[in-house]
Amino acid sequence: MATTTATVSISSSDLQSGNQLSINASSTLMKTGLTTGLELMEMGNASVEVGSPTEHSLAEALGATDSANWVYICNTSTDDTYNLEIVIHETVIGYLNAGEWLWMPWNMGDSAAEIEVQAIGGTNTLEYAIFKSAWTLPTAS
């Protein structure tokens, strides 16, 4: 089983006058209650245009059991006026300016907790990856 380790390093020598900031955090991501690593559910690149529909579904929640899932989204646009709005079930959780990224836990146990993105300013390019704890397929219709 693959091992997934997330690492973030943040440093600044001039954020506050006379104080340096140095944050280093690392975590090995495991399946809920186990010692085995997460699986990659989906990854890719996308182009999101301004206009209709205003929100584009990036990942649908499957309504599976609550579990440890992680999402990475990066706005790879280079124009500072091209931004992405990140939404989970009609709630705006934040904005990504050009070149910014997010890494967040995601509970896909609520079938209404889909992740959507909306372009602001122009056609945005993004990359994403979704790591999940359990592979549960939706019921066939």
PDB file of C-alpha atoms in Angstrom:
ATOM      1  CA  MET A   1       0.000   0.000   0.000  1.00  0.00           C
ATOM      2  CA  ALA A   2       1.265   3.438  -0.883  1.00  0.00           C
ATOM      3  CA  THR A   3       2.391   5.888   1.760  1.00  0.00           C
ATOM      4  CA  THR A   4       1.168   9.464   1.414  1.00  0.00           C
ATOM      5  CA  THR A   5       2.986  12.170   3.337  1.00  0.00           C
ATOM      6  CA  ALA A   6       1.891  15.806   3.241  1.00  0.00           C
ATOM      7  CA  THR A   7       4.486  18.437   4.137  1.00  0.00           C
ATOM      8  CA  VAL A   8       4.087  22.210   4.386  1.00  0.00           C
ATOM      9  CA  SER A   9       6.878  24.704   5.119  1.00  0.00           C
ATOM     10  CA  ILE A  10       6.183  28.396   5.659  1.00  0.00           C
ATOM     11  CA  SER A  11       8.874  30.938   6.440  1.00  0.00           C
ATOM     12  CA  SER A  12       9.188  34.714   6.478  1.00  0.00           C
ATOM     13  CA  SER A  13      11.882  37.004   7.830  1.00  0.00           C
ATOM     14  CA  ASP A  14       9.806  40.192   7.571  1.00  0.00           C
ATOM     15  CA  LEU A  15       6.174  39.282   8.291  1.00  0.00           C
ATOM     16  CA  GLN A  16       6.417  41.026  11.672  1.00  0.00           C
ATOM     17  CA  SER A  17       9.116  43.527  12.466  1.00  0.00           C
ATOM     18  CA  GLY A  18      11.854  41.819  14.483  1.00  0.00           C
ATOM     19  CA  ASN A  19      10.211  38.376  14.392  1.00  0.00           C
ATOM     20  CA  GLN A  20      10.938  35.528  12.027  1.00  0.00           C
ATOM     21  CA  LEU A  21       8.291  32.978  11.128  1.00  0.00           C
ATOM     22  CA  SER A  22       9.203  29.371  10.499  1.00  0.00           C
ATOM     23  CA  ILE A  23       6.542  26.656  10.373  1.00  0.00           C
ATOM     24  CA  ASN A  24       7.248  23.106   9.264  1.00  0.00           C
ATOM     25  CA  ALA A  25       4.540  20.480   9.492  1.00  0.00           C
ATOM     26  CA  SER A  26       4.438  16.956   8.125  1.00  0.00           C
ATOM     27  CA  SER A  27       1.861  14.197   8.425  1.00  0.00           C
ATOM     28  CA  THR A  28       1.644  10.679   7.058  1.00  0.00           C
ATOM     29  CA  LEU A  29      -1.936  10.162   5.908  1.00  0.00           C
ATOM     30  CA  MET A  30      -3.559   6.861   6.843  1.00  0.00           C
ATOM     31  CA  LYS A  31      -6.920   5.269   6.251  1.00  0.00           C
ATOM     32  CA  THR A  32      -9.346   5.877   9.111  1.00  0.00           C
ATOM     33  CA  GLY A  33      -8.429   3.626  12.041  1.00  0.00           C
ATOM     34  CA  LEU A  34      -5.706   1.774  10.102  1.00  0.00           C
ATOM     35  CA  THR A  35      -1.982   1.946   9.451  1.00  0.00           C
ATOM     36  CA  THR A  36      -2.314   1.669   5.667  1.00  0.00           C
ATOM     37  CA  GLY A  37      -1.977   4.682   3.399  1.00  0.00           C
ATOM     38  CA  LEU A  38      -4.629   6.524   1.434  1.00  0.00           C
ATOM     39  CA  GLU A  39      -5.407   5.767  -2.209  1.00  0.00           C
ATOM     40  CA  LEU A  40      -5.506   8.303  -4.996  1.00  0.00           C
ATOM     41  CA  MET A  41      -9.108   8.548  -6.158  1.00  0.00           C
ATOM     42  CA  GLU A  42      -8.739  11.058  -8.943  1.00  0.00           C
ATOM     43  CA  MET A  43      -6.348  13.640 -10.288  1.00  0.00           C
ATOM     44  CA  GLY A  44      -6.256  15.898 -13.289  1.00  0.00           C
ATOM     45  CA  ASN A  45      -6.180  19.302 -14.892  1.00  0.00           C
ATOM     46  CA  ALA A  46      -9.220  21.372 -15.739  1.00  0.00           C
ATOM     47  CA  SER A  47     -10.161  24.596 -17.444  1.00  0.00           C
ATOM     48  CA  VAL A  48     -13.001  26.526 -15.815  1.00  0.00           C
ATOM     49  CA  GLU A  49     -14.661  29.331 -17.746  1.00  0.00           C
ATOM     50  CA  VAL A  50     -16.576  32.339 -16.477  1.00  0.00           C
ATOM     51  CA  GLY A  51     -20.242  32.045 -17.362  1.00  0.00           C
ATOM     52  CA  SER A  52     -22.958  29.444 -17.247  1.00  0.00           C
ATOM     53  CA  PRO A  53     -23.004  27.125 -15.422  1.00  0.00           C
ATOM     54  CA  THR A  54     -21.425  29.304 -12.798  1.00  0.00           C
ATOM     55  CA  GLU A  55     -20.214  26.442 -10.612  1.00  0.00           C
ATOM     56  CA  HIS A  56     -18.444  23.384 -11.983  1.00  0.00           C
ATOM     57  CA  SER A  57     -18.466  20.104 -10.069  1.00  0.00           C
ATOM     58  CA  LEU A  58     -14.931  18.980  -9.261  1.00  0.00           C
ATOM     59  CA  ALA A  59     -15.737  16.032  -6.994  1.00  0.00           C
ATOM     60  CA  GLU A  60     -19.000  14.453  -5.951  1.00  0.00           C
ATOM     61  CA  ALA A  61     -19.435  13.060  -2.472  1.00  0.00           C
ATOM     62  CA  LEU A  62     -20.542   9.445  -2.594  1.00  0.00           C
ATOM     63  CA  GLY A  63     -22.378   9.389   0.718  1.00  0.00           C
ATOM     64  CA  ALA A  64     -20.019   6.689   1.997  1.00  0.00           C
ATOM     65  CA  THR A  65     -19.124   6.206   5.638  1.00  0.00           C
ATOM     66  CA  ASP A  66     -17.342   9.155   7.236  1.00  0.00           C
ATOM     67  CA  SER A  67     -13.657   8.691   6.561  1.00  0.00           C
ATOM     68  CA  ALA A  68     -10.338  10.481   6.098  1.00  0.00           C
ATOM     69  CA  ASN A  69     -10.151  12.097   2.670  1.00  0.00           C
ATOM     70  CA  TRP A  70      -7.884  14.896   1.441  1.00  0.00           C
ATOM     71  CA  VAL A  71      -8.163  17.326  -1.474  1.00  0.00           C
ATOM     72  CA  TYR A  72      -5.460  19.324  -3.253  1.00  0.00           C
ATOM     73  CA  ILE A  73      -6.494  22.143  -5.642  1.00  0.00           C
ATOM     74  CA  CYS A  74      -4.118  24.606  -7.314  1.00  0.00           C
ATOM     75  CA  ASN A  75      -5.052  27.603  -9.456  1.00  0.00           C
ATOM     76  CA  THR A  76      -2.297  27.351 -12.087  1.00  0.00           C
ATOM     77  CA  SER A  77      -3.422  30.538 -13.849  1.00  0.00           C
ATOM     78  CA  THR A  78      -0.728  33.213 -14.174  1.00  0.00           C
ATOM     79  CA  ASP A  79      -3.010  36.249 -14.605  1.00  0.00           C
ATOM     80  CA  ASP A  80      -3.572  37.900 -11.196  1.00  0.00           C
ATOM     81  CA  THR A  81      -7.189  38.711 -12.107  1.00  0.00           C
ATOM     82  CA  TYR A  82      -8.102  35.025 -12.656  1.00  0.00           C
ATOM     83  CA  ASN A  83      -9.373  33.563  -9.384  1.00  0.00           C
ATOM     84  CA  LEU A  84     -11.209  30.427  -8.302  1.00  0.00           C
ATOM     85  CA  GLU A  85     -14.036  30.282  -5.798  1.00  0.00           C
ATOM     86  CA  ILE A  86     -14.117  26.964  -3.910  1.00  0.00           C
ATOM     87  CA  VAL A  87     -17.564  25.794  -2.755  1.00  0.00           C
ATOM     88  CA  ILE A  88     -18.780  22.804  -0.738  1.00  0.00           C
ATOM     89  CA  HIS A  89     -22.553  22.301  -0.933  1.00  0.00           C
ATOM     90  CA  GLU A  90     -23.413  25.933  -1.660  1.00  0.00           C
ATOM     91  CA  THR A  91     -21.023  27.248   1.036  1.00  0.00           C
ATOM     92  CA  VAL A  92     -18.041  29.264  -0.140  1.00  0.00           C
ATOM     93  CA  ILE A  93     -14.991  27.999   1.736  1.00  0.00           C
ATOM     94  CA  GLY A  94     -12.453  30.280   0.068  1.00  0.00           C
ATOM     95  CA  TYR A  95     -10.805  31.798  -2.984  1.00  0.00           C
ATOM     96  CA  LEU A  96      -7.596  30.864  -4.778  1.00  0.00           C
ATOM     97  CA  ASN A  97      -5.764  33.633  -6.595  1.00  0.00           C
ATOM     98  CA  ALA A  98      -3.444  32.817  -9.502  1.00  0.00           C
ATOM     99  CA  GLY A  99      -0.660  30.507  -8.319  1.00  0.00           C
ATOM    100  CA  GLU A 100      -2.298  29.686  -4.966  1.00  0.00           C
ATOM    101  CA  TRP A 101      -3.273  26.233  -3.734  1.00  0.00           C
ATOM    102  CA  LEU A 102      -5.188  24.513  -0.956  1.00  0.00           C
ATOM    103  CA  TRP A 103      -4.836  21.248   0.915  1.00  0.00           C
ATOM    104  CA  MET A 104      -7.805  20.302   3.085  1.00  0.00           C
ATOM    105  CA  PRO A 105      -9.574  17.372   4.688  1.00  0.00           C
ATOM    106  CA  TRP A 106     -12.895  16.493   3.086  1.00  0.00           C
ATOM    107  CA  ASN A 107     -15.756  14.412   4.476  1.00  0.00           C
ATOM    108  CA  MET A 108     -17.386  12.747   1.514  1.00  0.00           C
ATOM    109  CA  GLY A 109     -19.717  10.859   3.875  1.00  0.00           C
ATOM    110  CA  ASP A 110     -22.378  13.534   3.322  1.00  0.00           C
ATOM    111  CA  SER A 111     -23.777  12.960  -0.172  1.00  0.00           C
ATOM    112  CA  ALA A 112     -24.485  16.717  -0.453  1.00  0.00           C
ATOM    113  CA  ALA A 113     -20.835  17.696   0.196  1.00  0.00           C
ATOM    114  CA  GLU A 114     -19.772  17.966  -3.437  1.00  0.00           C
ATOM    115  CA  ILE A 115     -16.799  20.208  -4.238  1.00  0.00           C
ATOM    116  CA  GLU A 116     -17.441  22.871  -6.863  1.00  0.00           C
ATOM    117  CA  VAL A 117     -15.248  25.568  -8.382  1.00  0.00           C
ATOM    118  CA  GLN A 118     -16.259  28.824 -10.048  1.00  0.00           C
ATOM    119  CA  ALA A 119     -14.049  30.971 -12.273  1.00  0.00           C
ATOM    120  CA  ILE A 120     -13.726  34.697 -11.556  1.00  0.00           C
ATOM    121  CA  GLY A 121     -12.062  37.115 -13.960  1.00  0.00           C
ATOM    122  CA  GLY A 122     -11.458  34.766 -16.863  1.00  0.00           C
ATOM    123  CA  THR A 123     -10.842  31.179 -17.897  1.00  0.00           C
ATOM    124  CA  ASN A 124      -8.885  29.553 -15.047  1.00  0.00           C
ATOM    125  CA  THR A 125      -6.686  26.501 -15.281  1.00  0.00           C
ATOM    126  CA  LEU A 126      -6.364  24.280 -12.254  1.00  0.00           C
ATOM    127  CA  GLU A 127      -4.901  20.991 -11.151  1.00  0.00           C
ATOM    128  CA  TYR A 128      -6.353  18.762  -8.472  1.00  0.00           C
ATOM    129  CA  ALA A 129      -5.909  15.471  -6.649  1.00  0.00           C
ATOM    130  CA  ILE A 130      -8.261  13.653  -4.305  1.00  0.00           C
ATOM    131  CA  PHE A 131      -6.927  11.085  -1.825  1.00  0.00           C
ATOM    132  CA  LYS A 132      -9.454   8.902  -0.068  1.00  0.00           C
ATOM    133  CA  SER A 133      -9.619   6.420   2.750  1.00  0.00           C
ATOM    134  CA  ALA A 134     -12.030   3.904   1.278  1.00  0.00           C
ATOM    135  CA  TRP A 135     -12.950   3.082  -2.274  1.00  0.00           C
ATOM    136  CA  THR A 136     -16.749   2.940  -2.361  1.00  0.00           C
ATOM    137  CA  LEU A 137     -18.474   2.885  -5.721  1.00  0.00           C
ATOM    138  CA  PRO A 138     -21.923   4.456  -6.184  1.00  0.00           C
ATOM    139  CA  THR A 139     -24.882   2.149  -6.675  1.00  0.00           C
ATOM    140  CA  ALA A 140     -25.614   1.370 -10.324  1.00  0.00           C
ATOM    141  CA  SER A 141     -28.816   2.860 -11.685  1.00  0.00           C
TER     142      SER A 141
END
